[in-house]
Short mmCIF file of C-alpha atoms in Angstrom, two decimals:
data_model
loop_
_atom_site.label_atom_id
_atom_site.label_comp_id
_atom_site.label_asym_id
_atom_site.label_seq_id
_atom_site.Cartn_x
_atom_site.Cartn_y
_atom_site.Cartn_z
CA UNK A 1 -101.70 103.20 -128.72
CA UNK A 2 -102.93 99.99 -130.34
CA UNK A 3 -102.54 99.70 -134.10
CA UNK A 4 -104.35 97.45 -136.57
CA UNK A 5 -103.01 96.87 -140.08
CA UNK A 6 -106.04 95.91 -142.20
CA UNK A 7 -105.44 94.65 -145.74
CA UNK A 8 -108.22 93.65 -148.15
CA UNK A 9 -107.55 92.00 -151.50
CA UNK A 10 -110.90 90.82 -152.89
CA UNK A 11 -111.97 92.39 -156.18
CA UNK A 12 -115.67 91.85 -155.36
CA UNK A 13 -116.21 95.06 -153.41
CA UNK A 14 -119.40 95.14 -151.36
CA UNK A 15 -120.23 91.60 -152.50
CA UNK A 16 -117.02 90.18 -151.04
CA UNK A 17 -117.30 87.58 -148.29
CA UNK A 18 -113.75 88.13 -147.05
CA UNK A 19 -114.37 91.88 -146.81
CA UNK A 20 -117.54 91.33 -144.81
CA UNK A 21 -115.62 89.26 -142.27
CA UNK A 22 -112.60 91.57 -142.05
CA UNK A 23 -115.05 94.48 -141.58
CA UNK A 24 -116.74 92.62 -138.69
CA UNK A 25 -113.36 92.06 -137.04
CA UNK A 26 -112.32 95.67 -137.54
CA UNK A 27 -115.61 97.05 -136.16
CA UNK A 28 -115.20 95.16 -132.90
CA UNK A 29 -111.46 95.92 -132.73
CA UNK A 30 -112.15 99.65 -133.10
CA UNK A 31 -114.84 99.49 -130.41
CA UNK A 32 -112.33 97.82 -128.08
CA UNK A 33 -109.64 100.41 -128.96
CA UNK A 34 -111.42 103.79 -129.19
CA UNK A 35 -108.07 105.56 -129.28
CA UNK A 36 -106.42 103.09 -131.60
CA UNK A 37 -105.07 103.51 -135.11
CA UNK A 38 -106.08 101.60 -138.24
CA UNK A 39 -103.74 101.44 -141.22
CA UNK A 40 -105.82 100.33 -144.18
CA UNK A 41 -104.75 99.10 -147.60
CA UNK A 42 -107.18 97.98 -150.28
CA UNK A 43 -104.89 96.10 -152.66
CA UNK A 44 -107.67 95.56 -155.19
CA UNK A 45 -108.41 99.28 -155.49
CA UNK A 46 -104.76 100.37 -155.16
CA UNK A 47 -102.49 97.42 -155.96
CA UNK A 48 -98.83 97.67 -155.15
CA UNK A 49 -96.39 96.74 -157.93
CA UNK A 50 -94.84 93.33 -158.01
CA UNK A 51 -91.35 93.23 -156.56
CA UNK A 52 -88.67 94.09 -159.12
CA UNK A 53 -84.91 93.67 -159.12
CA UNK A 54 -83.98 97.18 -157.94
CA UNK A 55 -86.21 96.98 -154.88
CA UNK A 56 -85.18 93.41 -154.12
CA UNK A 57 -81.42 93.98 -154.26
CA UNK A 58 -81.68 97.29 -152.43
CA UNK A 59 -82.78 95.28 -149.40
CA UNK A 60 -79.41 93.51 -149.43
CA UNK A 61 -77.38 96.67 -149.96
CA UNK A 62 -76.24 99.13 -147.32
CA UNK A 63 -78.14 102.44 -147.67
CA UNK A 64 -74.95 104.39 -148.39
CA UNK A 65 -74.14 102.01 -151.24
CA UNK A 66 -77.58 101.99 -152.89
CA UNK A 67 -77.91 103.51 -156.33
CA UNK A 68 -80.50 106.28 -156.84
CA UNK A 69 -82.70 103.71 -158.58
CA UNK A 70 -82.42 101.32 -155.65
CA UNK A 71 -83.21 104.03 -153.10
CA UNK A 72 -86.32 105.07 -155.00
CA UNK A 73 -87.44 101.47 -155.49
CA UNK A 74 -86.87 100.56 -151.83
CA UNK A 75 -89.01 103.42 -150.52
CA UNK A 76 -92.24 101.45 -150.94
CA UNK A 77 -90.74 98.36 -149.30
CA UNK A 78 -89.65 100.46 -146.34
CA UNK A 79 -93.13 101.97 -146.02
CA UNK A 80 -94.88 98.58 -146.11
CA UNK A 81 -92.43 97.03 -143.66
CA UNK A 82 -92.79 99.92 -141.23
CA UNK A 83 -96.59 99.64 -141.37
CA UNK A 84 -96.37 95.95 -140.46
CA UNK A 85 -93.86 96.65 -137.68
CA UNK A 86 -96.12 99.34 -136.19
CA UNK A 87 -99.11 97.00 -136.05
CA UNK A 88 -100.14 95.00 -133.01
CA UNK A 89 -102.50 92.92 -135.16
CA UNK A 90 -102.37 92.29 -138.92
CA UNK A 91 -105.75 91.53 -140.50
CA UNK A 92 -105.63 90.03 -144.01
CA UNK A 93 -108.47 89.29 -146.40
CA UNK A 94 -107.20 86.40 -148.53
CA UNK A 95 -109.89 84.96 -150.81
CA UNK A 96 -108.92 81.88 -152.77
CA UNK A 97 -108.28 82.62 -156.44
CA UNK A 98 -107.40 79.57 -158.53
CA UNK A 99 -106.42 77.50 -155.48
CA UNK A 100 -104.12 80.12 -153.94
CA UNK A 101 -103.90 83.76 -152.80
CA UNK A 102 -104.49 86.89 -154.92
CA UNK A 103 -101.35 88.07 -156.67
CA UNK A 104 -101.74 91.45 -154.95
CA UNK A 105 -101.30 89.81 -151.56
CA UNK A 106 -98.28 87.90 -152.83
CA UNK A 107 -96.80 91.24 -153.93
CA UNK A 108 -97.30 92.64 -150.43
CA UNK A 109 -95.60 89.62 -148.88
CA UNK A 110 -92.69 89.90 -151.32
CA UNK A 111 -92.12 93.56 -150.42
CA UNK A 112 -92.33 92.93 -146.67
CA UNK A 113 -90.13 89.80 -146.74
CA UNK A 114 -86.72 91.32 -146.02
CA UNK A 115 -83.91 88.95 -145.12
CA UNK A 116 -82.17 90.06 -141.96
CA UNK A 117 -85.05 92.22 -140.75
CA UNK A 118 -88.53 90.70 -141.09
CA UNK A 119 -87.34 87.17 -141.95
CA UNK A 120 -84.36 84.79 -141.98
CA UNK A 121 -82.88 86.31 -138.86
CA UNK A 122 -82.67 85.31 -135.23
CA UNK A 123 -85.15 87.98 -134.17
CA UNK A 124 -87.57 88.84 -137.02
CA UNK A 125 -89.10 92.27 -136.46
CA UNK A 126 -92.66 90.91 -136.84
CA UNK A 127 -92.18 87.84 -134.66
CA UNK A 128 -94.94 87.22 -132.14
CA UNK A 129 -97.42 89.66 -133.61
CA UNK A 130 -100.97 88.41 -134.14
CA UNK A 131 -102.21 87.88 -137.68
CA UNK A 132 -105.80 87.07 -138.59
CA UNK A 133 -106.39 85.71 -142.09
CA UNK A 134 -109.86 85.56 -143.62
CA UNK A 135 -109.46 82.85 -146.25
CA UNK A 136 -112.80 82.71 -148.07
CA UNK A 137 -113.37 80.24 -150.89
CA UNK A 138 -116.13 79.37 -153.32
CA UNK A 139 -116.17 75.67 -152.48
CA UNK A 140 -115.08 73.49 -149.60
CA UNK A 141 -111.65 71.94 -149.17
CA UNK A 142 -112.22 70.24 -145.85
CA UNK A 143 -111.16 66.68 -145.20
CA UNK A 144 -113.69 64.33 -146.74
CA UNK A 145 -114.63 66.66 -149.61
CA UNK A 146 -113.67 65.93 -153.24
CA UNK A 147 -111.34 68.96 -153.27
CA UNK A 148 -109.49 68.16 -150.05
CA UNK A 149 -105.76 68.74 -150.53
CA UNK A 150 -106.16 71.36 -153.27
CA UNK A 151 -106.15 74.39 -150.99
CA UNK A 152 -102.83 76.25 -151.21
CA UNK A 153 -104.01 79.35 -149.38
CA UNK A 154 -103.74 78.21 -145.79
CA UNK A 155 -100.65 76.05 -146.27
CA UNK A 156 -98.77 78.82 -148.07
CA UNK A 157 -99.76 81.55 -145.62
CA UNK A 158 -98.83 79.40 -142.63
CA UNK A 159 -95.37 79.09 -144.14
CA UNK A 160 -94.96 82.69 -145.34
CA UNK A 161 -96.54 84.46 -142.37
CA UNK A 162 -95.90 81.94 -139.61
CA UNK A 163 -92.57 80.37 -140.46
CA UNK A 164 -91.27 83.26 -142.56
CA UNK A 165 -92.28 86.26 -140.46
CA UNK A 166 -92.82 84.53 -137.12
CA UNK A 167 -96.40 85.78 -136.87
CA UNK A 168 -98.95 84.03 -134.68
CA UNK A 169 -101.55 83.24 -137.37
CA UNK A 170 -105.26 82.48 -136.94
CA UNK A 171 -107.51 81.55 -139.86
CA UNK A 172 -111.19 82.26 -140.41
CA UNK A 173 -112.57 80.32 -143.38
CA UNK A 174 -115.92 81.34 -144.92
CA UNK A 175 -116.58 78.61 -147.47
CA UNK A 176 -119.05 77.60 -150.19
CA UNK A 177 -119.45 81.27 -151.10
CA UNK A 178 -120.47 80.34 -154.66
CA UNK A 179 -123.40 78.22 -153.52
CA UNK A 180 -126.03 81.00 -153.93
CA UNK A 181 -124.83 81.69 -157.48
CA UNK A 182 -124.15 78.25 -158.97
CA UNK A 183 -127.28 76.15 -159.61
CA UNK A 184 -125.39 72.88 -159.15
CA UNK A 185 -124.46 74.01 -155.60
CA UNK A 186 -127.99 74.98 -154.54
CA UNK A 187 -128.22 72.15 -152.00
CA UNK A 188 -125.15 73.60 -150.27
CA UNK A 189 -126.67 77.01 -149.58
CA UNK A 190 -127.59 76.15 -145.95
CA UNK A 191 -123.98 75.08 -145.33
CA UNK A 192 -122.74 78.31 -146.91
CA UNK A 193 -125.04 80.37 -144.72
CA UNK A 194 -123.92 78.50 -141.62
CA UNK A 195 -120.27 79.03 -142.56
CA UNK A 196 -120.84 82.75 -143.09
CA UNK A 197 -122.61 83.12 -139.75
CA UNK A 198 -119.87 81.19 -137.98
CA UNK A 199 -117.13 83.23 -139.66
CA UNK A 200 -118.67 86.56 -138.66
CA UNK A 201 -119.10 85.37 -135.09
CA UNK A 202 -115.52 84.08 -134.97
CA UNK A 203 -114.21 87.42 -136.29
CA UNK A 204 -116.06 89.31 -133.58
CA UNK A 205 -114.98 86.99 -130.76
CA UNK A 206 -111.36 86.90 -131.96
CA UNK A 207 -111.24 90.71 -132.12
CA UNK A 208 -112.38 90.86 -128.50
CA UNK A 209 -109.92 88.15 -127.48
CA UNK A 210 -106.96 89.87 -129.09
CA UNK A 211 -107.98 93.19 -127.58
CA UNK A 212 -107.17 91.95 -124.10
CA UNK A 213 -103.89 90.27 -125.01
CA UNK A 214 -100.63 92.21 -124.60
CA UNK A 215 -98.90 93.30 -127.81
CA UNK A 216 -95.79 91.45 -128.95
#
């Protein structure tokens, strides 16, 4: 049975551009997998705690040697890791906040990053799985724009998800999302609308494409 792990992080609810695109992907994915399973986490509505020492060091300690505090702290890490390992596709909404990812998404990555299991091992348990990242942003950071080089979302996630976990990562980038709300960006509204249309179409086509590919 195919499994999709869908994680949203935007705090903008129904007004979120990243959520609109992840929802478009999920709708097509579910249509292609009528018997499939979706594991959903809304990290804005129900954030997970940032990784603390007990949970971190428990990952490097044999279960029989863990303290009661470590065992309790590691339970969430184990749950999040197992969700990722069960998934055939991991769908992440990653809007740009202050040039990088939401702290809630960083917390998820920190919990799932387990040396010797999901990363820093010859055969990471997530290696080869498909990951789709919807990296929306208020402006544009493409080559030739004034802000080119100041995007730390895609570069970081390529390292953390691709190099760190061994995931096969694809990015969908809805941009200029602030154009309808910032008077100085009014001339960019047509570009924003084109980007949104393209992103929704890409999400739908990618969901269909991944549906016919064998799981890792």
